[in-house]
Amino acid sequence: MVETSSERGRPETAAAGFEVRPSRPSDAGSFLQMWRGVVAERWFVRTETVRWGRRYYRRRFRHSWTEDQASLVAVTGPGGQVVGNLDAAREEGPVTRHIASIGMAVAPEWRGRGIGSALMEEAIRWAREARVEKLALSVYPGNEAARAMYRKFGFEEEGRLTGQSKKSIGYLDEIVMGLWLIERPRDADS
Ligand SMILES: CC(C)(COP(=O)(O)OP(=O)(O)OC[C@H]1O[C@@H](n2cnc3c(N)ncnc32)[C@H](O)[C@@H]1OP(=O)(O)O)[C@@H](O)C(=O)NCCC(=O)NCCS
């Protein structure tokens, strides 16, 4: 059972002006501000409308480091402004519970400063601790920054789902990527 969360500060991220830690209920308002900004960009994430409000995220951020999920934020400044987040959630089905899916975002003005990488490192640490065997995600083909970051962490492209997203900007393919945290099963394609 994973019960402990990482609240320790990391010197390398502190020097870069941010800290990565599990989300707290008090992060809800600041998170929503960041998330609305990323959603408004329209190109990078599936979400087109932010449906849930502060109350929903306050509740959700109470369980930010469990056996089934990790909800991480990157925060900056004395008020702990949220400038990035990563959610990892274990699949619920009995035969897919070894996999956790990831979604993440960094505020536009904070990109390219190592926040995405710091969030991913912490997510991988959670996954190993929770004995997740594989991390999975999907990414739009034109999202070069995200694809490069996932490749940097060893994610491999496993396929392309055509027109999988029907967004206000049109249909978008999705590339599915995976990172095995155990040796890849040899008989998986039988
Ligand atoms: C994808 C995203 C989370 C990356 O976060 P970030 O904080 O900018 O990432 P980092 O600064 O840690 O960079 C990590 C790696 O990403 C790649 N990368 C970052 N910005 C890049 C860019 N503009 N072009 C190409 N590669 C880029 C590099 O490989 C980089 O590693 P390096 O610095 O060692 O070369 C961020 O761009 C983002 O939030 N984008 C919008 C939302 C989104 O796309 N979410 C993911 C949906 S699948």
PDB file of C-alpha atoms in Angstrom, residues 4-186:
ATOM      1  CA  THR A   4       3.542   8.140   1.962  1.00  0.00           C
ATOM      2  CA  SER A   5       3.753  11.115  -0.317  1.00  0.00           C
ATOM      3  CA  SER A   6       6.736  13.113  -1.406  1.00  0.00           C
ATOM      4  CA  GLU A   7       6.653  16.475   0.342  1.00  0.00           C
ATOM      5  CA  ARG A   8      10.394  16.938   0.358  1.00  0.00           C
ATOM      6  CA  GLY A   9      11.746  19.790  -1.661  1.00  0.00           C
ATOM      7  CA  ARG A  10      14.245  19.011  -4.418  1.00  0.00           C
ATOM      8  CA  PRO A  11      17.244  21.315  -4.490  1.00  0.00           C
ATOM      9  CA  GLU A  12      17.555  21.278  -8.285  1.00  0.00           C
ATOM     10  CA  THR A  13      13.952  22.377  -8.879  1.00  0.00           C
ATOM     11  CA  ALA A  14      14.067  24.930  -6.040  1.00  0.00           C
ATOM     12  CA  ALA A  15      17.056  26.529  -7.760  1.00  0.00           C
ATOM     13  CA  ALA A  16      15.001  26.726 -10.970  1.00  0.00           C
ATOM     14  CA  GLY A  17      12.244  28.596  -9.094  1.00  0.00           C
ATOM     15  CA  PHE A  18       9.629  25.889  -8.659  1.00  0.00           C
ATOM     16  CA  GLU A  19       8.760  22.880  -6.557  1.00  0.00           C
ATOM     17  CA  VAL A  20       7.011  19.659  -7.537  1.00  0.00           C
ATOM     18  CA  ARG A  21       4.797  18.015  -4.923  1.00  0.00           C
ATOM     19  CA  PRO A  22       1.483  16.171  -4.558  1.00  0.00           C
ATOM     20  CA  SER A  23      -1.481  18.507  -4.996  1.00  0.00           C
ATOM     21  CA  ARG A  24      -3.371  19.805  -1.962  1.00  0.00           C
ATOM     22  CA  PRO A  25      -7.011  20.950  -1.695  1.00  0.00           C
ATOM     23  CA  SER A  26      -5.779  24.529  -1.333  1.00  0.00           C
ATOM     24  CA  ASP A  27      -4.218  24.299  -4.836  1.00  0.00           C
ATOM     25  CA  ALA A  28      -7.650  24.006  -6.499  1.00  0.00           C
ATOM     26  CA  GLY A  29      -8.199  27.672  -7.403  1.00  0.00           C
ATOM     27  CA  SER A  30      -4.690  28.223  -8.696  1.00  0.00           C
ATOM     28  CA  PHE A  31      -4.745  24.935 -10.614  1.00  0.00           C
ATOM     29  CA  LEU A  32      -8.021  25.919 -12.319  1.00  0.00           C
ATOM     30  CA  GLN A  33      -6.525  29.212 -13.439  1.00  0.00           C
ATOM     31  CA  MET A  34      -3.604  27.414 -15.064  1.00  0.00           C
ATOM     32  CA  TRP A  35      -5.768  24.664 -16.545  1.00  0.00           C
ATOM     33  CA  ARG A  36      -8.232  27.145 -18.106  1.00  0.00           C
ATOM     34  CA  GLY A  37      -5.280  28.831 -19.819  1.00  0.00           C
ATOM     35  CA  VAL A  38      -3.993  25.551 -21.293  1.00  0.00           C
ATOM     36  CA  VAL A  39      -7.484  24.487 -22.419  1.00  0.00           C
ATOM     37  CA  ALA A  40      -7.970  27.877 -24.114  1.00  0.00           C
ATOM     38  CA  GLU A  41      -4.908  27.140 -26.289  1.00  0.00           C
ATOM     39  CA  ARG A  42      -7.070  24.382 -27.864  1.00  0.00           C
ATOM     40  CA  TRP A  43      -4.301  22.403 -29.579  1.00  0.00           C
ATOM     41  CA  PHE A  44      -2.611  20.352 -26.905  1.00  0.00           C
ATOM     42  CA  VAL A  45      -5.130  18.666 -24.599  1.00  0.00           C
ATOM     43  CA  ARG A  46      -8.364  16.789 -25.205  1.00  0.00           C
ATOM     44  CA  THR A  47     -10.415  18.982 -22.879  1.00  0.00           C
ATOM     45  CA  GLU A  48     -12.305  21.783 -24.620  1.00  0.00           C
ATOM     46  CA  THR A  49     -14.476  22.982 -21.747  1.00  0.00           C
ATOM     47  CA  VAL A  50     -13.472  23.084 -18.099  1.00  0.00           C
ATOM     48  CA  ARG A  51     -16.530  21.452 -16.587  1.00  0.00           C
ATOM     49  CA  TRP A  52     -15.544  21.065 -12.967  1.00  0.00           C
ATOM     50  CA  GLY A  53     -15.033  23.876 -10.492  1.00  0.00           C
ATOM     51  CA  ARG A  54     -12.979  24.544  -7.396  1.00  0.00           C
ATOM     52  CA  ARG A  55     -15.075  22.312  -5.149  1.00  0.00           C
ATOM     53  CA  TYR A  56     -14.521  19.285  -7.354  1.00  0.00           C
ATOM     54  CA  TYR A  57     -10.750  19.769  -7.421  1.00  0.00           C
ATOM     55  CA  ARG A  58     -10.587  20.490  -3.699  1.00  0.00           C
ATOM     56  CA  ARG A  59     -12.088  17.050  -3.143  1.00  0.00           C
ATOM     57  CA  ARG A  60      -9.950  15.386  -5.786  1.00  0.00           C
ATOM     58  CA  PHE A  61      -6.725  16.871  -4.445  1.00  0.00           C
ATOM     59  CA  ARG A  62      -7.307  15.203  -1.079  1.00  0.00           C
ATOM     60  CA  HIS A  63      -6.116  11.927  -2.557  1.00  0.00           C
ATOM     61  CA  SER A  64      -3.066  12.935  -4.492  1.00  0.00           C
ATOM     62  CA  TRP A  65      -0.676  10.083  -3.742  1.00  0.00           C
ATOM     63  CA  THR A  66      -2.399   6.724  -3.366  1.00  0.00           C
ATOM     64  CA  GLU A  67      -1.926   3.258  -4.769  1.00  0.00           C
ATOM     65  CA  ASP A  68      -4.312   4.138  -7.601  1.00  0.00           C
ATOM     66  CA  GLN A  69      -3.372   7.674  -8.522  1.00  0.00           C
ATOM     67  CA  ALA A  70      -0.890  10.485  -8.274  1.00  0.00           C
ATOM     68  CA  SER A  71      -1.878  14.098  -8.708  1.00  0.00           C
ATOM     69  CA  LEU A  72       1.205  16.293  -8.849  1.00  0.00           C
ATOM     70  CA  VAL A  73       1.637  20.026  -9.159  1.00  0.00           C
ATOM     71  CA  ALA A  74       4.551  22.329  -9.853  1.00  0.00           C
ATOM     72  CA  VAL A  75       4.255  25.472  -7.768  1.00  0.00           C
ATOM     73  CA  THR A  76       6.146  28.733  -7.659  1.00  0.00           C
ATOM     74  CA  GLY A  77       6.366  31.875  -5.561  1.00  0.00           C
ATOM     75  CA  PRO A  78       5.468  32.517  -1.932  1.00  0.00           C
ATOM     76  CA  GLY A  79       1.764  31.857  -2.599  1.00  0.00           C
ATOM     77  CA  GLY A  80       2.478  28.500  -4.221  1.00  0.00           C
ATOM     78  CA  GLN A  81       0.991  29.404  -7.602  1.00  0.00           C
ATOM     79  CA  VAL A  82       0.338  26.290  -9.692  1.00  0.00           C
ATOM     80  CA  VAL A  83       2.280  26.424 -12.975  1.00  0.00           C
ATOM     81  CA  GLY A  84       2.102  22.770 -13.972  1.00  0.00           C
ATOM     82  CA  ASN A  85       0.336  19.528 -13.164  1.00  0.00           C
ATOM     83  CA  LEU A  86       0.469  15.825 -13.904  1.00  0.00           C
ATOM     84  CA  ASP A  87      -2.224  13.276 -13.163  1.00  0.00           C
ATOM     85  CA  ALA A  88      -1.487   9.586 -13.302  1.00  0.00           C
ATOM     86  CA  ALA A  89      -4.333   7.135 -12.755  1.00  0.00           C
ATOM     87  CA  ARG A  90      -4.237   3.380 -12.645  1.00  0.00           C
ATOM     88  CA  GLU A  91      -6.624   1.667 -15.039  1.00  0.00           C
ATOM     89  CA  GLU A  92      -9.653   0.216 -13.253  1.00  0.00           C
ATOM     90  CA  GLY A  93     -10.248  -3.013 -15.155  1.00  0.00           C
ATOM     91  CA  PRO A  94      -8.847  -6.180 -13.585  1.00  0.00           C
ATOM     92  CA  VAL A  95      -6.688  -7.034 -16.615  1.00  0.00           C
ATOM     93  CA  THR A  96      -5.393  -3.477 -17.166  1.00  0.00           C
ATOM     94  CA  ARG A  97      -4.632  -2.535 -13.580  1.00  0.00           C
ATOM     95  CA  HIS A  98      -0.909  -2.880 -14.236  1.00  0.00           C
ATOM     96  CA  ILE A  99      -1.138   0.262 -16.385  1.00  0.00           C
ATOM     97  CA  ALA A 100      -1.504   3.898 -15.369  1.00  0.00           C
ATOM     98  CA  SER A 101      -2.444   6.682 -17.778  1.00  0.00           C
ATOM     99  CA  ILE A 102      -0.940  10.123 -17.681  1.00  0.00           C
ATOM    100  CA  GLY A 103      -2.132  13.620 -18.514  1.00  0.00           C
ATOM    101  CA  MET A 104      -0.083  16.738 -17.912  1.00  0.00           C
ATOM    102  CA  ALA A 105       0.299  20.432 -18.665  1.00  0.00           C
ATOM    103  CA  VAL A 106       2.584  23.360 -17.916  1.00  0.00           C
ATOM    104  CA  ALA A 107       1.478  27.015 -18.064  1.00  0.00           C
ATOM    105  CA  PRO A 108       2.605  28.572 -21.386  1.00  0.00           C
ATOM    106  CA  GLU A 109       4.961  31.125 -19.829  1.00  0.00           C
ATOM    107  CA  TRP A 110       6.688  28.419 -17.786  1.00  0.00           C
ATOM    108  CA  ARG A 111       7.423  25.916 -20.548  1.00  0.00           C
ATOM    109  CA  GLY A 112      10.946  24.938 -21.499  1.00  0.00           C
ATOM    110  CA  ARG A 113      12.336  25.360 -17.972  1.00  0.00           C
ATOM    111  CA  GLY A 114      12.342  21.760 -16.815  1.00  0.00           C
ATOM    112  CA  ILE A 115       8.932  21.669 -15.113  1.00  0.00           C
ATOM    113  CA  GLY A 116       7.482  18.985 -17.380  1.00  0.00           C
ATOM    114  CA  SER A 117      10.557  16.836 -16.817  1.00  0.00           C
ATOM    115  CA  ALA A 118      10.409  17.285 -13.036  1.00  0.00           C
ATOM    116  CA  LEU A 119       6.734  16.289 -13.015  1.00  0.00           C
ATOM    117  CA  MET A 120       7.442  13.219 -15.132  1.00  0.00           C
ATOM    118  CA  GLU A 121      10.349  12.135 -12.919  1.00  0.00           C
ATOM    119  CA  GLU A 122       8.090  12.290  -9.886  1.00  0.00           C
ATOM    120  CA  ALA A 123       5.310  10.417 -11.701  1.00  0.00           C
ATOM    121  CA  ILE A 124       7.725   7.626 -12.567  1.00  0.00           C
ATOM    122  CA  ARG A 125       8.840   7.496  -8.943  1.00  0.00           C
ATOM    123  CA  TRP A 126       5.180   7.173  -7.880  1.00  0.00           C
ATOM    124  CA  ALA A 127       4.559   4.488 -10.481  1.00  0.00           C
ATOM    125  CA  ARG A 128       7.501   2.378  -9.326  1.00  0.00           C
ATOM    126  CA  GLU A 129       6.440   2.762  -5.699  1.00  0.00           C
ATOM    127  CA  ALA A 130       2.854   1.763  -6.581  1.00  0.00           C
ATOM    128  CA  ARG A 131       4.171  -1.188  -8.638  1.00  0.00           C
ATOM    129  CA  VAL A 132       2.623   0.123 -11.830  1.00  0.00           C
ATOM    130  CA  GLU A 133       4.199  -1.813 -14.703  1.00  0.00           C
ATOM    131  CA  LYS A 134       3.546   0.497 -17.611  1.00  0.00           C
ATOM    132  CA  LEU A 135       2.770   4.180 -18.123  1.00  0.00           C
ATOM    133  CA  ALA A 136       0.549   5.073 -21.063  1.00  0.00           C
ATOM    134  CA  LEU A 137      -0.571   8.285 -22.695  1.00  0.00           C
ATOM    135  CA  SER A 138      -1.782   9.750 -25.933  1.00  0.00           C
ATOM    136  CA  VAL A 139      -0.532  12.839 -27.691  1.00  0.00           C
ATOM    137  CA  TYR A 140      -1.526  14.815 -30.767  1.00  0.00           C
ATOM    138  CA  PRO A 141       0.882  14.365 -33.699  1.00  0.00           C
ATOM    139  CA  GLY A 142       1.586  18.110 -33.972  1.00  0.00           C
ATOM    140  CA  ASN A 143       2.571  18.442 -30.312  1.00  0.00           C
ATOM    141  CA  GLU A 144       6.314  18.255 -30.953  1.00  0.00           C
ATOM    142  CA  ALA A 145       7.366  19.477 -27.494  1.00  0.00           C
ATOM    143  CA  ALA A 146       5.343  16.822 -25.694  1.00  0.00           C
ATOM    144  CA  ARG A 147       6.402  14.038 -28.063  1.00  0.00           C
ATOM    145  CA  ALA A 148      10.061  14.999 -27.604  1.00  0.00           C
ATOM    146  CA  MET A 149       9.698  15.043 -23.844  1.00  0.00           C
ATOM    147  CA  TYR A 150       8.044  11.628 -23.729  1.00  0.00           C
ATOM    148  CA  ARG A 151      10.737  10.172 -25.982  1.00  0.00           C
ATOM    149  CA  LYS A 152      13.383  11.658 -23.682  1.00  0.00           C
ATOM    150  CA  PHE A 153      11.898   9.606 -20.842  1.00  0.00           C
ATOM    151  CA  GLY A 154      11.903   6.424 -22.929  1.00  0.00           C
ATOM    152  CA  PHE A 155       8.260   6.348 -24.010  1.00  0.00           C
ATOM    153  CA  GLU A 156       7.799   4.557 -27.315  1.00  0.00           C
ATOM    154  CA  GLU A 157       5.175   5.257 -29.929  1.00  0.00           C
ATOM    155  CA  GLU A 158       2.880   2.225 -30.127  1.00  0.00           C
ATOM    156  CA  GLY A 159       0.336   3.309 -32.695  1.00  0.00           C
ATOM    157  CA  ARG A 160      -1.806   6.006 -34.157  1.00  0.00           C
ATOM    158  CA  LEU A 161      -5.574   6.290 -33.702  1.00  0.00           C
ATOM    159  CA  THR A 162      -7.051   8.151 -36.639  1.00  0.00           C
ATOM    160  CA  GLY A 163      -9.504  10.972 -35.960  1.00  0.00           C
ATOM    161  CA  GLN A 164      -9.697   9.849 -32.329  1.00  0.00           C
ATOM    162  CA  SER A 165     -10.445  13.386 -31.114  1.00  0.00           C
ATOM    163  CA  LYS A 166     -13.258  15.429 -32.609  1.00  0.00           C
ATOM    164  CA  LYS A 167     -12.492  18.920 -31.439  1.00  0.00           C
ATOM    165  CA  SER A 168     -13.848  22.335 -32.340  1.00  0.00           C
ATOM    166  CA  ILE A 169     -10.717  22.776 -34.467  1.00  0.00           C
ATOM    167  CA  GLY A 170     -11.484  19.532 -36.349  1.00  0.00           C
ATOM    168  CA  TYR A 171     -10.568  15.857 -36.121  1.00  0.00           C
ATOM    169  CA  LEU A 172      -7.165  15.023 -34.651  1.00  0.00           C
ATOM    170  CA  ASP A 173      -5.271  11.742 -34.691  1.00  0.00           C
ATOM    171  CA  GLU A 174      -3.795  10.532 -31.429  1.00  0.00           C
ATOM    172  CA  ILE A 175      -0.456   8.803 -31.024  1.00  0.00           C
ATOM    173  CA  VAL A 176      -0.423   6.317 -28.178  1.00  0.00           C
ATOM    174  CA  MET A 177       2.839   5.981 -26.286  1.00  0.00           C
ATOM    175  CA  GLY A 178       3.979   3.639 -23.561  1.00  0.00           C
ATOM    176  CA  LEU A 179       6.836   3.294 -21.099  1.00  0.00           C
ATOM    177  CA  TRP A 180       7.455  -0.122 -19.588  1.00  0.00           C
ATOM    178  CA  LEU A 181       8.774   0.023 -16.025  1.00  0.00           C
ATOM    179  CA  ILE A 182       9.364  -3.709 -15.979  1.00  0.00           C
ATOM    180  CA  GLU A 183      10.888  -5.755 -18.754  1.00  0.00           C
ATOM    181  CA  ARG A 184       8.439  -5.749 -21.640  1.00  0.00           C
ATOM    182  CA  PRO A 185       6.530  -9.070 -21.631  1.00  0.00           C
ATOM    183  CA  ARG A 186       7.855 -11.219 -24.482  1.00  0.00           C
TER     184      ARG A 186
END
